[in-house]
Amino acid sequence: MGHHCCSKQKVKRGLWSPEEDEKLIRYITTNGHGCWSSVPKLAGLQRCGKSCRLRWINYLRPDLKRGSFSAQEERTIIDVHRIVGNKWAQIAKYLPGRTDNEVKNFWNSCIKKKLIAQGLDPNTHHLLLPIDQINNNNNNTNACTLSHIHQQPTALVFSSNTQMIKDAKMDMKSPFLTLPPLPPPPDTSNSIHPPSLHGISAIPPFEFLNPNYVWMTTVSDQNQHAVMELVNRSSMGRSTPIGPYQINPSGFEVLEENYMRDTIASLEPRKQLEGVQQQQEEDKVCEGKADNSKELRNGENIDNSFDSCSFDLELEYSGLLPCGTGMYCSSTSSSCIDQLTWGDC
DNA sequence: AACCTAAGCAACCGCGATGAC
DNA sequence: TGTCATCGCGGTTGCTTAGGT
């Protein structure tokens, strides 16, 4: 049985033969596809127009990039998916040479499983399990606990008690340092807008990171907020605050977005930042995402998760990082947070 | 070598959006 | 304004292949 659009035609189904591919390529390269429903007849194919279109878009187009996805592409998919959800066509716009079908298949066969294995909900990108459960599973009961889920490249989950955060500044070389910014889609003039960065709640502003900077985190007692600062490595002590963020079990939340944006813009100006900011006003979806970051995890109100005397600072830091390049190091000493670094150890 | 299983991928299906009439 | 054809997208299916036993 053919498609409804070509049920009257006798059409072939299944895999395309090289001869069929050649016919379709020859026809489209010389004539263009025009009306897809007429393509099979004009090209001499026993296929329906829909099948021809799909074959061309997903496989025969000359600008397609074949082969496995790079770490950067994987990173991009995760980041955009966090914002737009299962909008594969929109995600694919950020990956030149990749099709929505390809992105979708890669997500379902690879990324989705990785995220689940890391205890992250692939739909919401939030934690599936309570942080303490993850810690217990790792059999690490030290007060300064780092739970880098083994062999899982895209997430880092760690917790520490309040006093340590107060006593020590956390110097965390971000795993995103080597990753380039989220590229704009090839054509931003069409109806598909670049995804807004507004409301990204589960991650620090990775796209603005620079190898010359390290993250420093302090905790504000009154507001129960953690303030993240970017500190210039070459002039330690001269910090450039990016925060404040509220750090909650769901991740980071920017409390003063304009402050962050202005500061970041001065550090790492992005060409498309203005467009992104405009889009922030329109992007209701992302507002919802931002609200989600305030929502409960395991039924607890976020405010309640910060005990005034002793709360666990929990950072969910999910982002793409190829296996092996982001080995996470931890010290078990009481001052270990000072020594938490990514990389060489 | 044969069988089984899971992963990866190409293709199909169904539905909503859009535009022409 | 309603109907129909077409397009585009997301979800799903099923085939192929690689790896393990």
Short mmCIF file of C-alpha atoms (C1' of nucleotides) in Angstrom, two decimals:
data_model
loop_
_atom_site.label_atom_id
_atom_site.label_comp_id
_atom_site.label_asym_id
_atom_site.label_seq_id
_atom_site.Cartn_x
_atom_site.Cartn_y
_atom_site.Cartn_z
CA MET A 1 0.00 0.00 0.00
CA GLY A 2 1.37 3.36 -0.96
CA HIS A 3 1.09 6.64 0.82
CA HIS A 4 -2.19 8.46 0.72
CA CYS A 5 -0.59 10.94 -1.66
CA CYS A 6 0.24 8.23 -4.17
CA SER A 7 -2.09 5.41 -3.38
CA LYS A 8 -3.16 5.25 -6.99
CA GLN A 9 0.35 4.74 -8.18
CA LYS A 10 2.24 1.51 -8.24
CA VAL A 11 5.20 2.39 -6.12
CA LYS A 12 8.20 0.57 -4.88
CA ARG A 13 9.06 0.64 -1.21
CA GLY A 14 12.00 -0.28 0.90
CA LEU A 15 15.66 0.45 0.41
CA TRP A 16 16.78 2.47 -2.53
CA SER A 17 19.00 0.88 -5.12
CA PRO A 18 22.06 2.70 -6.48
CA GLU A 19 20.28 2.97 -9.82
CA GLU A 20 17.33 4.73 -8.24
CA ASP A 21 19.64 7.05 -6.37
CA GLU A 22 21.41 7.91 -9.58
CA LYS A 23 18.15 8.68 -11.35
CA LEU A 24 16.97 10.92 -8.58
CA ILE A 25 20.28 12.74 -8.29
CA ARG A 26 20.48 13.26 -12.02
CA TYR A 27 16.97 14.61 -12.22
CA ILE A 28 17.17 16.98 -9.26
CA THR A 29 20.60 18.33 -10.08
CA THR A 30 19.46 19.24 -13.56
CA ASN A 31 15.85 20.25 -12.92
CA GLY A 32 15.46 20.85 -9.24
CA HIS A 33 12.78 19.03 -7.37
CA GLY A 34 9.92 21.45 -8.03
CA CYS A 35 6.75 19.66 -7.06
CA TRP A 36 7.79 16.49 -5.31
CA SER A 37 4.72 14.61 -6.39
CA SER A 38 5.79 14.93 -9.99
CA VAL A 39 9.42 14.04 -9.41
CA PRO A 40 9.10 10.25 -9.55
CA LYS A 41 7.30 10.31 -12.87
CA LEU A 42 9.68 12.81 -14.42
CA ALA A 43 12.69 11.05 -13.01
CA GLY A 44 11.49 7.64 -14.11
CA LEU A 45 11.15 6.21 -10.65
CA GLN A 46 8.57 3.81 -9.28
CA ARG A 47 8.47 5.73 -6.04
CA CYS A 48 6.10 8.20 -4.52
CA GLY A 49 7.06 11.84 -4.27
CA LYS A 50 7.23 11.67 -0.54
CA SER A 51 9.72 8.87 -0.66
CA CYS A 52 11.82 10.77 -3.22
CA ARG A 53 11.83 13.86 -1.08
CA LEU A 54 12.88 11.91 1.98
CA ARG A 55 15.61 10.10 0.12
CA TRP A 56 16.98 13.35 -1.24
CA ILE A 57 16.83 15.28 2.00
CA ASN A 58 18.16 12.55 4.24
CA TYR A 59 20.68 10.86 2.03
CA LEU A 60 21.40 12.22 -1.43
CA ARG A 61 21.77 15.93 -0.84
CA PRO A 62 25.30 16.93 -1.81
CA ASP A 63 25.84 19.08 1.27
CA LEU A 64 25.29 16.28 3.71
CA LYS A 65 28.02 15.39 6.12
CA ARG A 66 28.37 11.69 6.64
CA GLY A 67 30.05 9.86 9.41
CA SER A 68 29.82 9.84 13.15
CA PHE A 69 28.96 12.90 15.17
CA SER A 70 31.76 14.88 16.68
CA ALA A 71 31.90 15.75 20.35
CA GLN A 72 31.08 19.31 19.46
CA GLU A 73 28.03 18.26 17.51
CA GLU A 74 26.92 16.08 20.39
CA ARG A 75 27.34 19.00 22.71
CA THR A 76 25.27 21.20 20.44
CA ILE A 77 22.50 18.66 20.19
CA ILE A 78 22.26 18.35 23.95
CA ASP A 79 22.28 22.07 24.50
CA VAL A 80 19.69 22.88 21.88
CA HIS A 81 17.56 19.95 22.88
CA ARG A 82 17.54 21.24 26.42
CA ILE A 83 15.95 24.39 25.08
CA VAL A 84 13.67 23.29 22.28
CA GLY A 85 12.98 19.66 23.12
CA ASN A 86 12.32 17.14 20.38
CA LYS A 87 12.36 19.69 17.62
CA TRP A 88 14.77 17.75 15.48
CA ALA A 89 14.52 20.00 12.48
CA GLN A 90 15.35 23.00 14.63
CA ILE A 91 18.26 21.22 16.26
CA ALA A 92 19.56 20.14 12.88
CA LYS A 93 19.76 23.77 11.79
CA TYR A 94 22.66 24.15 14.17
CA LEU A 95 24.46 21.22 12.62
CA PRO A 96 25.40 21.97 9.05
CA GLY A 97 25.29 18.87 6.93
CA ARG A 98 23.16 16.94 9.36
CA THR A 99 19.52 16.07 8.89
CA ASP A 100 16.78 16.05 11.43
CA ASN A 101 16.45 12.32 10.93
CA GLU A 102 20.12 11.83 11.59
CA VAL A 103 20.01 13.96 14.71
CA LYS A 104 16.94 12.14 15.92
CA ASN A 105 18.51 8.74 15.38
CA PHE A 106 21.68 9.80 17.11
CA TRP A 107 19.72 11.13 20.03
CA ASN A 108 17.63 8.00 20.42
CA SER A 109 20.45 5.56 19.94
CA CYS A 110 23.22 7.28 21.79
CA ILE A 111 22.70 10.52 23.66
CA LYS A 112 19.47 9.48 25.31
CA LYS A 113 21.08 6.43 26.79
CA LYS A 114 24.06 8.38 27.98
CA LEU A 115 21.88 10.85 29.80
CA ILE A 116 19.80 8.13 31.38
CA ALA A 117 22.94 6.31 32.47
CA GLN A 118 24.02 9.51 34.13
CA GLY A 119 20.80 9.77 36.04
CA LEU A 120 19.49 12.56 33.90
CA ASP A 121 16.05 12.71 32.42
CA PRO A 122 16.63 13.06 28.66
CA ASN A 123 13.44 15.04 28.33
CA THR A 124 14.01 17.59 31.05
CA HIS A 125 17.78 17.25 31.45
CA HIS A 126 17.23 17.21 35.17
CA LEU A 127 18.32 14.62 37.63
CA LEU A 128 16.26 11.48 37.83
CA LEU A 129 17.64 10.35 41.15
CA PRO A 130 18.21 12.21 44.39
CA ILE A 131 21.77 13.33 44.66
CA ASP A 132 22.34 11.41 47.87
CA GLN A 133 21.23 8.26 46.18
CA ILE A 134 23.74 8.80 43.47
CA ASN A 135 26.38 9.40 46.07
CA ASN A 136 25.43 6.26 47.94
CA ASN A 137 25.68 4.30 44.79
CA ASN A 138 29.19 5.51 44.43
CA ASN A 139 30.05 4.41 47.96
CA ASN A 140 31.65 7.68 48.73
CA THR A 141 30.63 8.95 52.10
CA ASN A 142 33.30 11.54 52.50
CA ALA A 143 31.94 14.92 53.39
CA CYS A 144 33.61 16.31 50.35
CA THR A 145 32.00 14.15 47.81
CA LEU A 146 32.54 14.14 44.16
CA SER A 147 30.50 11.80 42.14
CA HIS A 148 31.81 11.73 38.69
CA ILE A 149 29.85 9.02 37.11
CA HIS A 150 32.34 6.68 35.64
CA GLN A 151 32.58 6.41 31.90
CA GLN A 152 29.87 8.91 31.43
CA PRO A 153 31.23 11.85 29.66
CA THR A 154 28.53 14.41 29.82
CA ALA A 155 27.65 14.91 33.41
CA LEU A 156 29.30 15.86 36.57
CA VAL A 157 27.44 15.70 39.80
CA PHE A 158 29.01 16.62 43.04
CA SER A 159 28.03 17.76 46.42
CA SER A 160 29.72 19.33 49.32
CA ASN A 161 28.68 20.61 52.66
CA THR A 162 28.13 24.22 53.40
CA GLN A 163 31.13 24.77 55.57
CA MET A 164 33.48 23.61 52.93
CA ILE A 165 31.99 25.90 50.43
CA LYS A 166 32.32 28.70 52.87
CA ASP A 167 35.84 27.83 53.82
CA ALA A 168 37.18 27.17 50.47
CA LYS A 169 36.66 28.57 47.09
CA MET A 170 35.92 26.09 44.46
CA ASP A 171 38.27 26.23 41.59
CA MET A 172 36.72 24.24 38.89
CA LYS A 173 38.17 24.28 35.48
CA SER A 174 35.14 23.86 33.39
CA PRO A 175 34.81 20.87 31.12
CA PHE A 176 33.46 23.20 28.51
CA LEU A 177 36.58 25.20 28.20
CA THR A 178 37.63 23.61 24.99
CA LEU A 179 34.23 23.72 23.42
CA PRO A 180 33.25 26.49 21.07
CA PRO A 181 30.09 28.48 21.48
CA LEU A 182 26.81 27.25 20.23
CA PRO A 183 26.89 28.15 16.58
CA PRO A 184 24.04 30.10 15.10
CA PRO A 185 21.89 28.35 12.56
CA PRO A 186 23.01 29.01 9.00
CA ASP A 187 20.10 31.29 8.27
CA THR A 188 18.53 33.29 11.05
CA SER A 189 16.32 35.29 8.75
CA ASN A 190 13.79 32.53 8.36
CA SER A 191 11.01 31.75 10.74
CA ILE A 192 13.17 29.53 12.88
CA HIS A 193 14.81 31.64 15.51
CA PRO A 194 17.99 30.73 17.24
CA PRO A 195 17.16 29.15 20.52
CA SER A 196 17.21 31.59 23.33
CA LEU A 197 19.67 31.17 26.11
CA HIS A 198 17.16 32.57 28.49
CA GLY A 199 16.16 30.12 31.09
CA ILE A 200 18.93 27.63 30.72
CA SER A 201 18.80 26.42 34.22
CA ALA A 202 20.83 23.30 34.49
CA ILE A 203 24.19 24.58 33.41
CA PRO A 204 26.51 27.46 33.93
CA PRO A 205 26.90 29.77 30.99
CA PHE A 206 29.28 27.42 29.30
CA GLU A 207 29.35 29.24 26.03
CA PHE A 208 31.13 32.14 27.55
CA LEU A 209 33.91 30.22 29.13
CA ASN A 210 37.43 31.00 28.33
CA PRO A 211 40.56 29.05 29.21
CA ASN A 212 41.95 32.14 30.80
CA TYR A 213 39.28 32.06 33.45
CA VAL A 214 38.35 29.69 36.23
CA TRP A 215 35.14 29.44 38.14
CA MET A 216 35.17 30.56 41.74
CA THR A 217 32.14 29.94 43.87
CA THR A 218 31.16 31.46 47.16
CA VAL A 219 27.97 31.22 49.14
CA SER A 220 25.89 34.10 50.33
CA ASP A 221 24.41 33.21 53.68
CA GLN A 222 21.56 35.66 53.71
CA ASN A 223 20.18 34.77 50.38
CA GLN A 224 21.29 31.17 50.31
CA HIS A 225 22.70 31.87 46.93
CA ALA A 226 25.91 30.70 45.51
CA VAL A 227 27.77 33.34 43.64
CA MET A 228 29.87 32.19 40.78
CA GLU A 229 32.66 34.35 39.58
CA LEU A 230 34.98 34.09 36.69
CA VAL A 231 38.49 34.76 37.80
CA ASN A 232 41.25 35.61 35.43
CA ARG A 233 43.94 33.01 35.84
CA SER A 234 46.66 35.41 34.93
CA SER A 235 45.65 37.80 37.66
CA MET A 236 44.16 35.68 40.37
CA GLY A 237 42.35 37.82 42.81
CA ARG A 238 40.92 40.12 40.21
CA SER A 239 37.67 38.44 39.75
CA THR A 240 34.91 39.17 37.33
CA PRO A 241 31.68 38.12 38.93
CA ILE A 242 29.19 36.45 36.70
CA GLY A 243 26.63 35.58 39.36
CA PRO A 244 24.75 35.48 41.37
CA TYR A 245 23.31 32.14 40.64
CA GLN A 246 21.07 30.20 42.82
CA ILE A 247 22.43 26.75 43.01
CA ASN A 248 19.75 24.22 43.50
CA PRO A 249 19.29 20.53 43.02
CA SER A 250 18.20 21.08 39.50
CA GLY A 251 21.23 23.05 38.62
CA PHE A 252 22.15 26.67 38.14
CA GLU A 253 19.72 29.45 37.86
CA VAL A 254 20.65 32.93 36.92
CA LEU A 255 19.14 35.30 39.41
CA GLU A 256 20.19 38.50 37.83
CA GLU A 257 20.24 37.81 34.20
CA ASN A 258 21.03 41.28 32.99
CA TYR A 259 23.97 41.44 35.29
CA MET A 260 25.30 38.20 34.01
CA ARG A 261 24.64 39.10 30.44
CA ASP A 262 26.37 42.42 30.63
CA THR A 263 29.33 40.97 32.40
CA ILE A 264 29.63 38.10 30.05
CA ALA A 265 29.26 40.29 27.05
CA SER A 266 32.26 42.24 28.18
CA LEU A 267 34.26 39.06 28.47
CA GLU A 268 33.22 37.08 25.47
CA PRO A 269 31.11 39.07 23.07
CA ARG A 270 29.06 36.92 20.84
CA LYS A 271 27.86 38.05 17.48
CA GLN A 272 24.47 36.58 17.86
CA LEU A 273 23.95 37.70 21.41
CA GLU A 274 21.67 40.54 20.49
CA GLY A 275 19.47 38.31 18.47
CA VAL A 276 19.34 35.86 21.26
CA GLN A 277 18.34 38.57 23.69
CA GLN A 278 15.54 39.65 21.42
CA GLN A 279 14.40 36.14 21.16
CA GLN A 280 14.34 35.88 24.93
CA GLU A 281 11.33 38.12 24.99
CA GLU A 282 9.47 35.89 22.62
CA ASP A 283 10.49 32.52 23.78
CA LYS A 284 7.71 31.34 26.02
CA VAL A 285 9.02 27.85 25.95
CA CYS A 286 12.15 28.92 27.65
CA GLU A 287 10.22 30.75 30.27
CA GLY A 288 8.68 27.49 31.13
CA LYS A 289 12.08 25.93 31.30
CA ALA A 290 13.26 28.62 33.63
CA ASP A 291 10.29 28.03 35.83
CA ASN A 292 11.10 24.39 35.88
CA SER A 293 14.36 25.14 37.53
CA LYS A 294 12.44 26.50 40.45
CA GLU A 295 10.24 23.55 40.67
CA LEU A 296 10.50 20.80 43.10
CA ARG A 297 12.72 17.89 42.83
CA ASN A 298 11.42 14.85 44.63
CA GLY A 299 8.60 16.93 45.92
CA GLU A 300 10.69 19.35 47.85
CA ASN A 301 10.48 23.04 47.55
CA ILE A 302 13.70 24.46 46.39
CA ASP A 303 13.98 26.79 49.30
CA ASN A 304 13.65 23.94 51.66
CA SER A 305 16.51 22.18 50.07
CA PHE A 306 18.85 24.76 51.48
CA ASP A 307 18.99 24.13 55.12
CA SER A 308 20.23 27.17 56.92
CA CYS A 309 22.68 25.22 59.01
CA SER A 310 23.78 22.38 56.87
CA PHE A 311 22.70 21.98 53.35
CA ASP A 312 24.26 20.11 50.56
CA LEU A 313 25.39 22.21 47.75
CA GLU A 314 24.53 20.22 44.77
CA LEU A 315 25.62 21.10 41.35
CA GLU A 316 24.38 19.32 38.41
CA TYR A 317 26.70 20.10 35.67
CA SER A 318 25.62 18.46 32.54
CA GLY A 319 27.30 19.12 29.29
CA LEU A 320 29.12 17.39 26.59
CA LEU A 321 32.57 16.22 27.25
CA PRO A 322 34.32 13.51 25.34
CA CYS A 323 35.42 10.58 27.41
CA GLY A 324 38.97 10.90 28.59
CA THR A 325 39.42 14.59 28.14
CA GLY A 326 37.57 15.60 31.22
CA MET A 327 38.78 13.25 33.85
CA TYR A 328 37.57 14.53 37.10
CA CYS A 329 39.85 14.72 40.06
CA SER A 330 39.02 14.99 43.69
CA SER A 331 40.84 15.08 46.91
CA THR A 332 39.54 13.53 50.07
CA SER A 333 41.13 16.04 52.36
CA SER A 334 38.98 18.55 54.15
CA SER A 335 40.33 21.31 51.99
CA CYS A 336 39.86 19.35 48.88
CA ILE A 337 37.59 21.79 47.19
CA ASP A 338 40.54 24.01 46.55
CA GLN A 339 42.03 21.25 44.55
CA LEU A 340 39.14 20.25 42.47
CA THR A 341 40.20 20.62 38.95
CA TRP A 342 39.52 19.20 35.57
CA GLY A 343 42.24 17.74 33.58
CA ASP A 344 45.79 16.94 34.43
CA CYS A 345 45.99 14.59 37.30
"C1'" DA B 1 29.89 -21.97 12.13
"C1'" DA B 2 25.44 -20.99 13.86
"C1'" DC B 3 22.57 -18.51 16.61
"C1'" DC B 4 21.09 -14.63 19.40
"C1'" DT B 5 20.90 -9.89 20.74
"C1'" DA B 6 21.43 -5.12 20.56
"C1'" DA B 7 22.71 -1.02 18.12
"C1'" DG B 8 22.45 1.87 14.24
"C1'" DC B 9 20.17 3.59 10.54
"C1'" DA B 10 17.03 4.17 6.50
"C1'" DA B 11 12.55 4.45 5.41
"C1'" DC B 12 7.68 4.69 6.36
"C1'" DC B 13 3.48 6.52 8.62
"C1'" DG B 14 0.44 9.82 10.31
"C1'" DC B 15 -0.67 14.32 11.33
"C1'" DG B 16 -0.64 19.33 11.31
"C1'" DA B 17 0.39 23.46 8.62
"C1'" DT B 18 0.12 25.88 4.50
"C1'" DG B 19 -1.35 27.44 0.14
"C1'" DA B 20 -4.11 27.16 -4.07
"C1'" DC B 21 -8.54 27.01 -5.89
"C1'" DT C 1 -15.10 29.78 3.77
"C1'" DG C 2 -14.38 25.07 2.73
"C1'" DT C 3 -11.89 21.52 0.36
"C1'" DC C 4 -8.04 19.42 -1.44
"C1'" DA C 5 -3.15 18.72 -2.51
"C1'" DT C 6 1.26 19.15 -0.94
"C1'" DC C 7 4.93 19.82 2.23
"C1'" DG C 8 7.41 19.21 6.42
"C1'" DC C 9 8.00 17.26 10.77
"C1'" DG C 10 8.11 13.90 14.65
"C1'" DG C 11 7.31 9.23 15.92
"C1'" DT C 12 7.80 4.56 14.76
"C1'" DT C 13 9.07 0.40 12.31
"C1'" DG C 14 11.90 -2.87 10.43
"C1'" DC C 15 16.14 -4.18 8.15
"C1'" DT C 16 21.18 -4.72 8.43
"C1'" DT C 17 25.22 -5.44 10.80
"C1'" DA C 18 28.39 -6.10 14.53
"C1'" DG C 19 29.50 -8.38 18.61
"C1'" DG C 20 28.96 -11.99 21.93
"C1'" DT C 21 28.11 -16.82 23.16
#
